[in-house]
Coordinates of C-alpha atoms and ligand atoms in Angstrom, one line a residue:
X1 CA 0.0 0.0 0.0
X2 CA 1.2 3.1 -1.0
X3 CA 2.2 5.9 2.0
X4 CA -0.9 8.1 2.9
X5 CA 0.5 12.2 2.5
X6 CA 1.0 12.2 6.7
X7 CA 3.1 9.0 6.3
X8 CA 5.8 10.4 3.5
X9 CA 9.2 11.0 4.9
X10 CA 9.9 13.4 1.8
X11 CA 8.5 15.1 -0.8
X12 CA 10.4 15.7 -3.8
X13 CA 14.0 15.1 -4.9
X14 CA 16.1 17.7 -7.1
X15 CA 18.1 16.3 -9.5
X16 CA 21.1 18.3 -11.1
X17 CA 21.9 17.0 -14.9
X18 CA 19.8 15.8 -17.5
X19 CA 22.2 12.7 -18.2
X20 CA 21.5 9.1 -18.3
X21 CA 21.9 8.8 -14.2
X22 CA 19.3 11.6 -13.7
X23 CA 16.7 11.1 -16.6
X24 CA 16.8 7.2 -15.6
X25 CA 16.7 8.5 -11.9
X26 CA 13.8 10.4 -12.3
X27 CA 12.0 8.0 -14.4
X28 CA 12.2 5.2 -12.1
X29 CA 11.2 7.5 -8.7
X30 CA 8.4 8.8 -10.7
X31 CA 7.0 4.9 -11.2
X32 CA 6.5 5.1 -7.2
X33 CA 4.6 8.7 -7.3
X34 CA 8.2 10.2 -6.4
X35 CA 8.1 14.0 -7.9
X36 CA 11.6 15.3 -8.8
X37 CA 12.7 18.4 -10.9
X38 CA 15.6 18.1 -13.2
X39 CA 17.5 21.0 -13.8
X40 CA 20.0 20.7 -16.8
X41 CA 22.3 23.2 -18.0
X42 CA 22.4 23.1 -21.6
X43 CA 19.5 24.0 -23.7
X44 CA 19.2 20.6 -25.1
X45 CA 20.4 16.8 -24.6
X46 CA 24.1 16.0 -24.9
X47 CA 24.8 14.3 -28.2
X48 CA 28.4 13.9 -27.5
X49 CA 30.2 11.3 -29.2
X50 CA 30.2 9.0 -25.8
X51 CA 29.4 5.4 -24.7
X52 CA 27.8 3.1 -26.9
X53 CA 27.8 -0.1 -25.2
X54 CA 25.8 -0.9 -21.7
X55 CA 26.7 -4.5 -20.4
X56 CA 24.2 -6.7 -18.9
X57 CA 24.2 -5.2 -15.6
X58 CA 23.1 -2.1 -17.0
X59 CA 20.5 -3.8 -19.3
X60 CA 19.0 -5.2 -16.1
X61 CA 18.2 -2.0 -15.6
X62 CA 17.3 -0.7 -18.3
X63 CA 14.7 -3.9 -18.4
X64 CA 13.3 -2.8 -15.3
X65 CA 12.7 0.6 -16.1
X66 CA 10.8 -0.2 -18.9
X67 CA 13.2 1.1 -21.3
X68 CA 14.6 -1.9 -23.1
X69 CA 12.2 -2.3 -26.2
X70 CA 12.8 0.8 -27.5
X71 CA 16.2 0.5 -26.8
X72 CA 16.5 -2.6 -28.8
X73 CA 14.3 -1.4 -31.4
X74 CA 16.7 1.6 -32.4
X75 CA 19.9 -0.2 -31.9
X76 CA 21.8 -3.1 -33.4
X77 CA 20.4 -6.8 -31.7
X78 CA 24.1 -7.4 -31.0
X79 CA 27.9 -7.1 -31.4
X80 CA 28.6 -11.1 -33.1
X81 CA 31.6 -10.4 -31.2
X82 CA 34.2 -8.4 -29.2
X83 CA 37.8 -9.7 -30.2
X84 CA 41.4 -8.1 -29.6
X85 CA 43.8 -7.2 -32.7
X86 CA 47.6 -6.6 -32.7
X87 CA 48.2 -3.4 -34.6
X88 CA 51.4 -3.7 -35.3
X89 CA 51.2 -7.2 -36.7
X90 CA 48.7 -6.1 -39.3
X91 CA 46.1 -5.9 -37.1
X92 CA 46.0 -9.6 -36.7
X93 CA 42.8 -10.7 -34.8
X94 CA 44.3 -12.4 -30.9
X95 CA 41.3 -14.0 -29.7
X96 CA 37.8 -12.6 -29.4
X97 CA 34.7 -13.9 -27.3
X98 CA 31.0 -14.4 -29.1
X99 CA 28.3 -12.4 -28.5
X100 CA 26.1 -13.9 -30.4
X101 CA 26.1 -17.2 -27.6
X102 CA 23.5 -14.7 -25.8
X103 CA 21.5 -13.5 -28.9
X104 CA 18.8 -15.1 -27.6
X105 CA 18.9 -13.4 -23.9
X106 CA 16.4 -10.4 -22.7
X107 CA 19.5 -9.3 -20.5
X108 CA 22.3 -9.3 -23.2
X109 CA 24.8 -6.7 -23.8
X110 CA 22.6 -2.9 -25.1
X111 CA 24.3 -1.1 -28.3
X112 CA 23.4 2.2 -28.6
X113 CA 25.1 6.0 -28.5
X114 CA 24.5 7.5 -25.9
X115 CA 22.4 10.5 -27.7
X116 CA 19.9 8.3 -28.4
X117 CA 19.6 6.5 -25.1
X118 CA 19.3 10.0 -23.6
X119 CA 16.6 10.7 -26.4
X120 CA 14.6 7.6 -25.8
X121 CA 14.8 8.0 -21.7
X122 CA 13.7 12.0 -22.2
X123 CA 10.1 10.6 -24.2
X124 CA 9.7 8.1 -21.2
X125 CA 9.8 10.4 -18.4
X126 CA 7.8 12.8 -20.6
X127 CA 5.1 9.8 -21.6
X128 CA 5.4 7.6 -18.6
X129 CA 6.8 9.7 -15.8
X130 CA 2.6 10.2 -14.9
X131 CA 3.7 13.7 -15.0
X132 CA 5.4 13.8 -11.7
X133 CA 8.6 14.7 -13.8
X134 CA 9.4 18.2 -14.4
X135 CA 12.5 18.8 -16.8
X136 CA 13.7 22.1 -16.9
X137 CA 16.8 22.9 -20.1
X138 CA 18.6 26.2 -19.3
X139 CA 18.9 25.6 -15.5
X140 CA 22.4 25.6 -15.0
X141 CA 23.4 24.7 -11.4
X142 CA 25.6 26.9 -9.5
X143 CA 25.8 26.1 -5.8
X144 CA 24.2 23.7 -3.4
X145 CA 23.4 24.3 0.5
X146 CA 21.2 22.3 3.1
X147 CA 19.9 23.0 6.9
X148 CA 18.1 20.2 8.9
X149 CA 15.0 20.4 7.1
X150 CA 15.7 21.0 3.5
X151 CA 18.0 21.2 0.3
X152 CA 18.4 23.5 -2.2
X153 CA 20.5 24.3 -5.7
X154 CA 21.3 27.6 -7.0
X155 CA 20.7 28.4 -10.5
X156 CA 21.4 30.5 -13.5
X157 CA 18.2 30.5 -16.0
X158 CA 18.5 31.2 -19.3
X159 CA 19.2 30.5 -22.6
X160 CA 23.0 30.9 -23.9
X161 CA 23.9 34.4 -24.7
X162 CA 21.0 36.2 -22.8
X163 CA 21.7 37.7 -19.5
X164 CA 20.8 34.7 -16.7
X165 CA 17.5 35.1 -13.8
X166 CA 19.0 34.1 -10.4
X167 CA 16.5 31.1 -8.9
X168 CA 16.6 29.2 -5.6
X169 CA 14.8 25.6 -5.8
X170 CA 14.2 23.6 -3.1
X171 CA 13.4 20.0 -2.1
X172 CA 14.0 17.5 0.5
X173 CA 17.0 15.8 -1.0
X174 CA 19.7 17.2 -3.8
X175 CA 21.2 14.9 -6.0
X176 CA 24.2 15.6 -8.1
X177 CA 23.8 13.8 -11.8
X178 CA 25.3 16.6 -13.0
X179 CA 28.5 14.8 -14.8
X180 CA 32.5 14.7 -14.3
X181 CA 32.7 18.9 -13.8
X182 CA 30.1 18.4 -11.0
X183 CA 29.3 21.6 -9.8
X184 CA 27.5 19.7 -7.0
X185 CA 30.4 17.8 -5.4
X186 CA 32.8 21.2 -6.0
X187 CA 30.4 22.4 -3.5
X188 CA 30.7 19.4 -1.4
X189 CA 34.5 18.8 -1.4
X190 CA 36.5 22.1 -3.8
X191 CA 38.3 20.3 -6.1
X192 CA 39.6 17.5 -3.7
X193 CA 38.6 14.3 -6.1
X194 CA 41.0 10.9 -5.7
X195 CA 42.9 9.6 -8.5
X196 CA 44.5 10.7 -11.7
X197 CA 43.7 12.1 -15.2
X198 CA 45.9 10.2 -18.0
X199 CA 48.7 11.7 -20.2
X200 CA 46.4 11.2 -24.0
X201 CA 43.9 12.0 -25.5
X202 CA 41.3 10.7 -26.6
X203 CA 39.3 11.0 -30.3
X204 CA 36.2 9.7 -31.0
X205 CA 34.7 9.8 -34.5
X206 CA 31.7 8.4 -36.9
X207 CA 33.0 6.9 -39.7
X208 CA 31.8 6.0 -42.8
X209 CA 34.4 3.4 -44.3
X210 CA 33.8 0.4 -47.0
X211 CA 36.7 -1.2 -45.9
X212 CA 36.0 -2.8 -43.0
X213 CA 33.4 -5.0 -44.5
X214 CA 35.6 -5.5 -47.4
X215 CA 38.7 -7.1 -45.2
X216 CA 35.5 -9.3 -42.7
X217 CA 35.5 -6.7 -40.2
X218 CA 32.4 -6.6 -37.2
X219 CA 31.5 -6.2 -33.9
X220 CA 33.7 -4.4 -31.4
X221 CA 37.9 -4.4 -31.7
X222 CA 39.9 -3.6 -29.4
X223 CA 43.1 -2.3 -30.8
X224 CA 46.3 -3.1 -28.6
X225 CA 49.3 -1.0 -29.6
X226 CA 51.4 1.8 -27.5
X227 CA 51.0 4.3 -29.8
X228 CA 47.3 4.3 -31.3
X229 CA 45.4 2.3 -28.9
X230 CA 41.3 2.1 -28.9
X231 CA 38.3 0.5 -30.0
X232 CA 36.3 -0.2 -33.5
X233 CA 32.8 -0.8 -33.0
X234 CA 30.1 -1.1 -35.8
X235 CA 27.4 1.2 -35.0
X236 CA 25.4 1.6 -38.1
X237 CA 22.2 -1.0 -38.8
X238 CA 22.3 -2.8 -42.3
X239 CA 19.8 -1.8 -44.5
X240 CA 20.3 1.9 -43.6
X241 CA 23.7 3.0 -42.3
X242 CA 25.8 -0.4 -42.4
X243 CA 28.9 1.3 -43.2
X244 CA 28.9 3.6 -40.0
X245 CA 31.6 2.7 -37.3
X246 CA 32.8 4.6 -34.2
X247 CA 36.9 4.9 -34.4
X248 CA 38.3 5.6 -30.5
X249 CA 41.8 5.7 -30.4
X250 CA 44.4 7.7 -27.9
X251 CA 46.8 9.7 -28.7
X252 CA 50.0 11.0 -26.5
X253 CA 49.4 14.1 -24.9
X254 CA 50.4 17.5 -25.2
X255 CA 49.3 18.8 -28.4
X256 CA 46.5 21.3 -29.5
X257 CA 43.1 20.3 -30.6
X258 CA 44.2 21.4 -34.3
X259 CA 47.1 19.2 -33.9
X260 CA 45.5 16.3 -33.5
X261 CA 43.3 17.0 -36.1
X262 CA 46.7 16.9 -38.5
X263 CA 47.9 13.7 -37.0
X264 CA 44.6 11.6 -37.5
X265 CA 44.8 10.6 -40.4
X266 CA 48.2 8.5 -39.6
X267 CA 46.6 6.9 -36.9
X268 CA 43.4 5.7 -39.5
X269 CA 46.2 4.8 -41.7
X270 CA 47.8 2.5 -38.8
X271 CA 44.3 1.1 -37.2
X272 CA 42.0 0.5 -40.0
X273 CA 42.1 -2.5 -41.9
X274 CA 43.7 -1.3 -45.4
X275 CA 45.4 1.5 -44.4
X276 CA 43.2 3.7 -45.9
X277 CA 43.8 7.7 -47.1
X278 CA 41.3 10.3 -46.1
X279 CA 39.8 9.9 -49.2
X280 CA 38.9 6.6 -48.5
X281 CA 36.6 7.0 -45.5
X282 CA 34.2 10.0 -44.3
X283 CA 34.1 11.1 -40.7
X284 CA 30.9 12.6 -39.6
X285 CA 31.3 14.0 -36.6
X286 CA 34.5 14.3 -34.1
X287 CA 35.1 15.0 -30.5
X288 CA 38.1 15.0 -28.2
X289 CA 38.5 14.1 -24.6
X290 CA 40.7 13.7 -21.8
X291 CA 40.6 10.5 -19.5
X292 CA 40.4 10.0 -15.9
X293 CA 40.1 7.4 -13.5
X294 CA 38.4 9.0 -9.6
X295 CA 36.9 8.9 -7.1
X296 CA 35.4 11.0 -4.0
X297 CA 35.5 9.6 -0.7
X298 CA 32.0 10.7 0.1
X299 CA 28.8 9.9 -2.1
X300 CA 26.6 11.5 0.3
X301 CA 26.8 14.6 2.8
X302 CA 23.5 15.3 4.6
X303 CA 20.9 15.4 2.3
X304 CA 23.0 16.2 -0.8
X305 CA 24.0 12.8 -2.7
X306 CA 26.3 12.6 -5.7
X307 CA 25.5 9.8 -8.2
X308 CA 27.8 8.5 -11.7
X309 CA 30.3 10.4 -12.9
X310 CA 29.4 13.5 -10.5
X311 CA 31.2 11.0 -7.8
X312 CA 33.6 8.6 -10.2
X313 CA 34.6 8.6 -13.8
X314 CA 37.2 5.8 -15.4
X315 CA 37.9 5.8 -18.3
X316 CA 35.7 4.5 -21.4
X317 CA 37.5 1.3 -22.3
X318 CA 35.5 -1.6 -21.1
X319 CA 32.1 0.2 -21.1
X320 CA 32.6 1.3 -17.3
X321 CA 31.5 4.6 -17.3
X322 CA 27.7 4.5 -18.0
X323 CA 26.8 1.1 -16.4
X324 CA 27.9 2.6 -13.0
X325 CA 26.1 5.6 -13.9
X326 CA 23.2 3.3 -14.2
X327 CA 23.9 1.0 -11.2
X328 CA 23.9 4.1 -9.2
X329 CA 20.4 5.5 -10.3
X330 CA 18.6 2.0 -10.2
X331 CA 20.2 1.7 -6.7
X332 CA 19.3 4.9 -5.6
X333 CA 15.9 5.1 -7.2
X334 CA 15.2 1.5 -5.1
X335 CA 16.3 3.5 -1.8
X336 CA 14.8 6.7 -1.7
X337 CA 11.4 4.2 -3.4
X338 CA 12.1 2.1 -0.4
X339 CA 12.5 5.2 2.2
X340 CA 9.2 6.7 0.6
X341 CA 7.2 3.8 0.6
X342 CA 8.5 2.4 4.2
X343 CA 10.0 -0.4 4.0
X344 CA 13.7 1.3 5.0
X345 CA 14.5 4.1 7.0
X346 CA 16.6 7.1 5.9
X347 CA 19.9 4.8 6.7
X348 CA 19.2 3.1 4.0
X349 CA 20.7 6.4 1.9
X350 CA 24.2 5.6 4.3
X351 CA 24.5 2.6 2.7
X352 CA 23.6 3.7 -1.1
X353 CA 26.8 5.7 -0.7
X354 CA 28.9 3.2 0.7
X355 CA 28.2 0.4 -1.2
X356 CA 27.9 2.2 -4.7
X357 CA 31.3 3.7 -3.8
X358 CA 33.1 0.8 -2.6
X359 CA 31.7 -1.2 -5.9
X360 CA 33.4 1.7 -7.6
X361 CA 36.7 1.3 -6.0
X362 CA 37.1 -2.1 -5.6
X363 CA 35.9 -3.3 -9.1
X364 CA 34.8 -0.3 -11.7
X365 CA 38.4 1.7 -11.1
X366 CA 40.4 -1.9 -11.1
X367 CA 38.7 -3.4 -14.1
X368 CA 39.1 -0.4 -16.5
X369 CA 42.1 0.1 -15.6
X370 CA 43.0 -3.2 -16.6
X371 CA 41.4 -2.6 -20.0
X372 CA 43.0 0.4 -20.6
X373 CA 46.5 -0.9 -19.7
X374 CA 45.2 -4.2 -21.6
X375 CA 45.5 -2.6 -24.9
X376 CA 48.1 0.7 -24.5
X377 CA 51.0 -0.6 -22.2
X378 CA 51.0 -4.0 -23.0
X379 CA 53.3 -6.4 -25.5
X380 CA 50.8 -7.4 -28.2
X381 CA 53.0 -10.2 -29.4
X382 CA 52.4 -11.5 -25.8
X383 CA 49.3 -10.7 -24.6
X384 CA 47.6 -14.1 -25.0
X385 CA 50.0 -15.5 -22.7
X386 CA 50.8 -12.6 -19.9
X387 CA 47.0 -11.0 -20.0
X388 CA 44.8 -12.9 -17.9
X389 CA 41.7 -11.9 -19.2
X390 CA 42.7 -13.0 -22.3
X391 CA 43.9 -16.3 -21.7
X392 CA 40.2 -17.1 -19.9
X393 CA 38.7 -16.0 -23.4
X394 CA 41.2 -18.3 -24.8
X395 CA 40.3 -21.4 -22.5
X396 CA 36.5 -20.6 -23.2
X397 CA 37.1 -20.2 -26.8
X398 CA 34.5 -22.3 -29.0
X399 CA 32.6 -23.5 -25.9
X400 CA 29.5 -21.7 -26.5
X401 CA 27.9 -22.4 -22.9
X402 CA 30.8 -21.5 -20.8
X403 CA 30.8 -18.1 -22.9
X404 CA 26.7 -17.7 -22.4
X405 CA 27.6 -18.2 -19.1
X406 CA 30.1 -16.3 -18.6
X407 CA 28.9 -13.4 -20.3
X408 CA 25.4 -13.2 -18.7
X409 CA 26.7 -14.3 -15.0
X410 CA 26.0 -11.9 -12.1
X411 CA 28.5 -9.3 -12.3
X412 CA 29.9 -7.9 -8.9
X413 CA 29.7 -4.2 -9.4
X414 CA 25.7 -5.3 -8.7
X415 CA 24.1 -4.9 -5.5
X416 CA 20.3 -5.4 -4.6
X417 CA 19.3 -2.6 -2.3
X418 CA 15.9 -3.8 -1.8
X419 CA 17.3 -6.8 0.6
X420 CA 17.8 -4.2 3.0
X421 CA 14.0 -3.7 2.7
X422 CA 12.1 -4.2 6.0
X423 CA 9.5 -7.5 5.1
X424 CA 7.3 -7.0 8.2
X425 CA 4.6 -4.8 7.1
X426 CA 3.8 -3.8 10.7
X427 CA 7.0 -2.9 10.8
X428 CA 6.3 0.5 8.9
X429 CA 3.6 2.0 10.8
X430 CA 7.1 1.8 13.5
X431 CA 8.2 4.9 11.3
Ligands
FAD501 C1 34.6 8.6 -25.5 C2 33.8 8.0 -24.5 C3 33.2 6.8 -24.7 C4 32.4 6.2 -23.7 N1 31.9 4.9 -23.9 C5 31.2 4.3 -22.9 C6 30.6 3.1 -23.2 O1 30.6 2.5 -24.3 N2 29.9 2.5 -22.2 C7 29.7 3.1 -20.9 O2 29.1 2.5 -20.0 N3 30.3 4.3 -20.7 C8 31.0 4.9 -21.7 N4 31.5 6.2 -21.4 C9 31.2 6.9 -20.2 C10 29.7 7.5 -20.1 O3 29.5 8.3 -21.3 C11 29.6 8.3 -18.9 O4 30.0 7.5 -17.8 C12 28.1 8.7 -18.7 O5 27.6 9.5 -19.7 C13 27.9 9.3 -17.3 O6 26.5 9.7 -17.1 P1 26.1 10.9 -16.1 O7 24.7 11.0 -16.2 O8 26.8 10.6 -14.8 O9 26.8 12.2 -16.6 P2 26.7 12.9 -18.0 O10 26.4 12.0 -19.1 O11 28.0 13.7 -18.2 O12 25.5 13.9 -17.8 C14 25.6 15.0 -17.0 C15 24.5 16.0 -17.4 O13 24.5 17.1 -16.4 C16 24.5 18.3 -17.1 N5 25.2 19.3 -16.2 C17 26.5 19.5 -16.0 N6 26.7 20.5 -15.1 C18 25.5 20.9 -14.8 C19 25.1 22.0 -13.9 N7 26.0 22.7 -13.2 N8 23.8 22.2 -13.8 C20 22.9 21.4 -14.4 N9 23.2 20.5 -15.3 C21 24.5 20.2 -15.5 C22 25.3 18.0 -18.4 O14 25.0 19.0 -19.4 C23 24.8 16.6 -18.7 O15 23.6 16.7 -19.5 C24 32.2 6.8 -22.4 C25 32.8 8.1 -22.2 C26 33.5 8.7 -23.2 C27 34.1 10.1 -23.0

């Protein structure tokens, strides 16, 4: 039984960022009869070149919010596979591991950018957030404060080159979606944030390039070399844009955005199968980043929480980034639903921040780093036999079960908040 108004222990939550952690925060609290306002700074929603790929701890997710169909709908049904190539060795395939063992699981592995998740998620809270979701563009975040009875954000409202209104919002709880630059956990903690930011850089591009069907290229491939590292993923659907691919490599760092410009088309040259010239391929759209792998030691201060990148980035190789963004919301949506509903008592916020951090720290931050070293500091000629990771694809190689298995298994960056749920209904008339 829903809470009657007298019973609530909150109101409404405040969300800061429009990204995949707060529309898919929103949309899932809003599924309860939780009312939150999201304010986003920009004046639409980001359609940086950015993840792609959601594992299947983040489709769980995604299932559960309802989101999945459409999902699948606009997006390839599956990579056939993920495989590892030696670049210098003519890009010679190492080993790879077959997707297509869970083609025929709800749960498997989602492929879509991250522009259209973010479009998708927008028309759910819009259609089914049974208008308890309130989506404001323009709202740009500027500082954060609490007493013992509220929250509240400070914000600059207006479109880009007009002159900004000064607003105060309140609401019982703050939470900072609001991205790696959080202006919410600058307010919490300056710019104390754990852990480093890589010497590269990062490109990202759409390409359109014949070539890779021409030499049996598919799926996702992970490029090891010390130079060029990255990934080439298919992205486009046959039938309308087959020949579209996402080209990720690094780059040293150090040099000007125009000067990497000048030096990519080496790097094509040296990644993509038949060392094409410009004129060969056509790249669409480009963006450049910097990588970091951190970490705050705090995802909660009062009733101010930080949530996804806001509290940890890593860096994108590995698919990292967004599925904690995602673990994060679907755990916090199920505490503050379980606070709100009572069957948990505020606590249960202590232990979102703990365990959502310590998940972080003790898998997310391990694991990409070992995918990032994986393909830019090690000895390609050796991998197979000095990479773990690799030699477990190797030993599950052709067994199609053991790879169903081992692809779908329960991962341990999950954690089920709701068995901290109390399951004595008396027990909630106790709070
Ligand atoms: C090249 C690249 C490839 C990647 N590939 C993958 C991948 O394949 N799989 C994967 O899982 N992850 C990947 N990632 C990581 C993934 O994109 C991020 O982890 C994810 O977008 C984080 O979501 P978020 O909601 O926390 O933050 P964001 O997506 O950054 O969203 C934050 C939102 O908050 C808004 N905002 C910022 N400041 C304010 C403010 N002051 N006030 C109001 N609003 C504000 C922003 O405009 C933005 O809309 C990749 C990242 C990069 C750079």
């Amino acid at each position: 039984m829903p809470p009657t108004e007298k019973e609530r222990p909150f109101e409404k939550i405040l969300i800061a960022g429009a990204g995949p952690a707060g529309l898919l925060l929103a949309l899932m609290l809003s599924q309860h009869g939780i009312p939150s306002l999201v304010l986003e700074a920009w004046d639409r929603l980001d359609e940086r070149l950015r993840a792609t790929q959601y594992g299947v701890p983040a489709t769980r997710i995604f299932r559960r919010a309802g989101l999945l169909k459409d999902f699948r709908e606009a997006g390839i049904p599956t990579f056939p596979y993920i495989c590892w190539r030696n670049v210098k060795d003519s890009r010679k395939k190492l080993i790879g591991i077959d997707l297509s063992t869970t083609k025929d699981e709800e749960d498997r592995m989602t492929v879509l950018p991250l522009n259209m998740i973010l479009q998708i998620m927008y028309k759910h809270c819009i259609e089914r957030g049974n208008g308890l979701i309130d989506i404001r563009f323009n709202h740009k975040v500027t500082n954060v404060g609490q007493d013992g009875s509220k929250a509240w954000a400070d914000v600059e409202v207006g479109r880009p080159g007009t002159v900004p209104t000064q607003l105060r919002f309140e609401a019982d709880y703050v939470i900072g979606c609001d991205g790696g630059s959080s202006v919410v956990r600058k307010c919490l903690f300056g710019r104390d944030w754990p852990g480093e930011t890589f010497d590269c850089k990062l490109m990202v591009q759409n390409v359109f390039y014949d070539g890779f069907d021409k030499h049996g290229w598919d799926g996702g491939n992970y490029m090891i070399d010390e130079e060029h590292f990255g990934l080439i993923a298919k992205r486009g659907k046959a039938g309308t844009n087959g020949n579209l691919w996402r080209v990720t490599y690094g780059d040293a760092g150090g040099f000007s955005d125009e000067e990497y410009i000048a030096r990519r088309p080496e790097a094509f040259k040296r990644l993509l199968p038949g060392s094409p010239e410009p004129s060969d391929y056509t790249i669409t759209d480009t963006n450049q980043f910097r990588i970091h792998n951190r970490c705050v030691d705090k995802m909660r201060v009062g009733r101010i929480l930080l949530a996804a990148d806001a509290a940890h980035v890593c860096n994108p190789f590995g698919g990292y980034g967004c599925m904690s963004a995602v673990l994060d919301a679907g755990g916090l949506a199920d505490c503050l639903i379980g606070y709100y509903e009572g069957w948990a008592d505020e606590s249960i916020l202590d232990l979102y921040a703990e365990i959502r951090r310590q998940k972080f720290v003790d898998y997310v931050d391990r694991r990409s780093r070992k995918n990032f070293y994986r393909i830019s500091r090690t000895d390609a000629n050796t991998a197979l036999e000095t990479d773990p990771f690799l030699g477990l694809l190797k030993d599950i190689e052709g067994d199609k079960e053991r790879t169903r298995q081992f692809l779908m298994k329960w991962s341990s960056i999950e954690y089920d908040f709701t068995q901290h749920y109390r399951k004595d209904k008396k027990e909630r008339s106790k709070i």
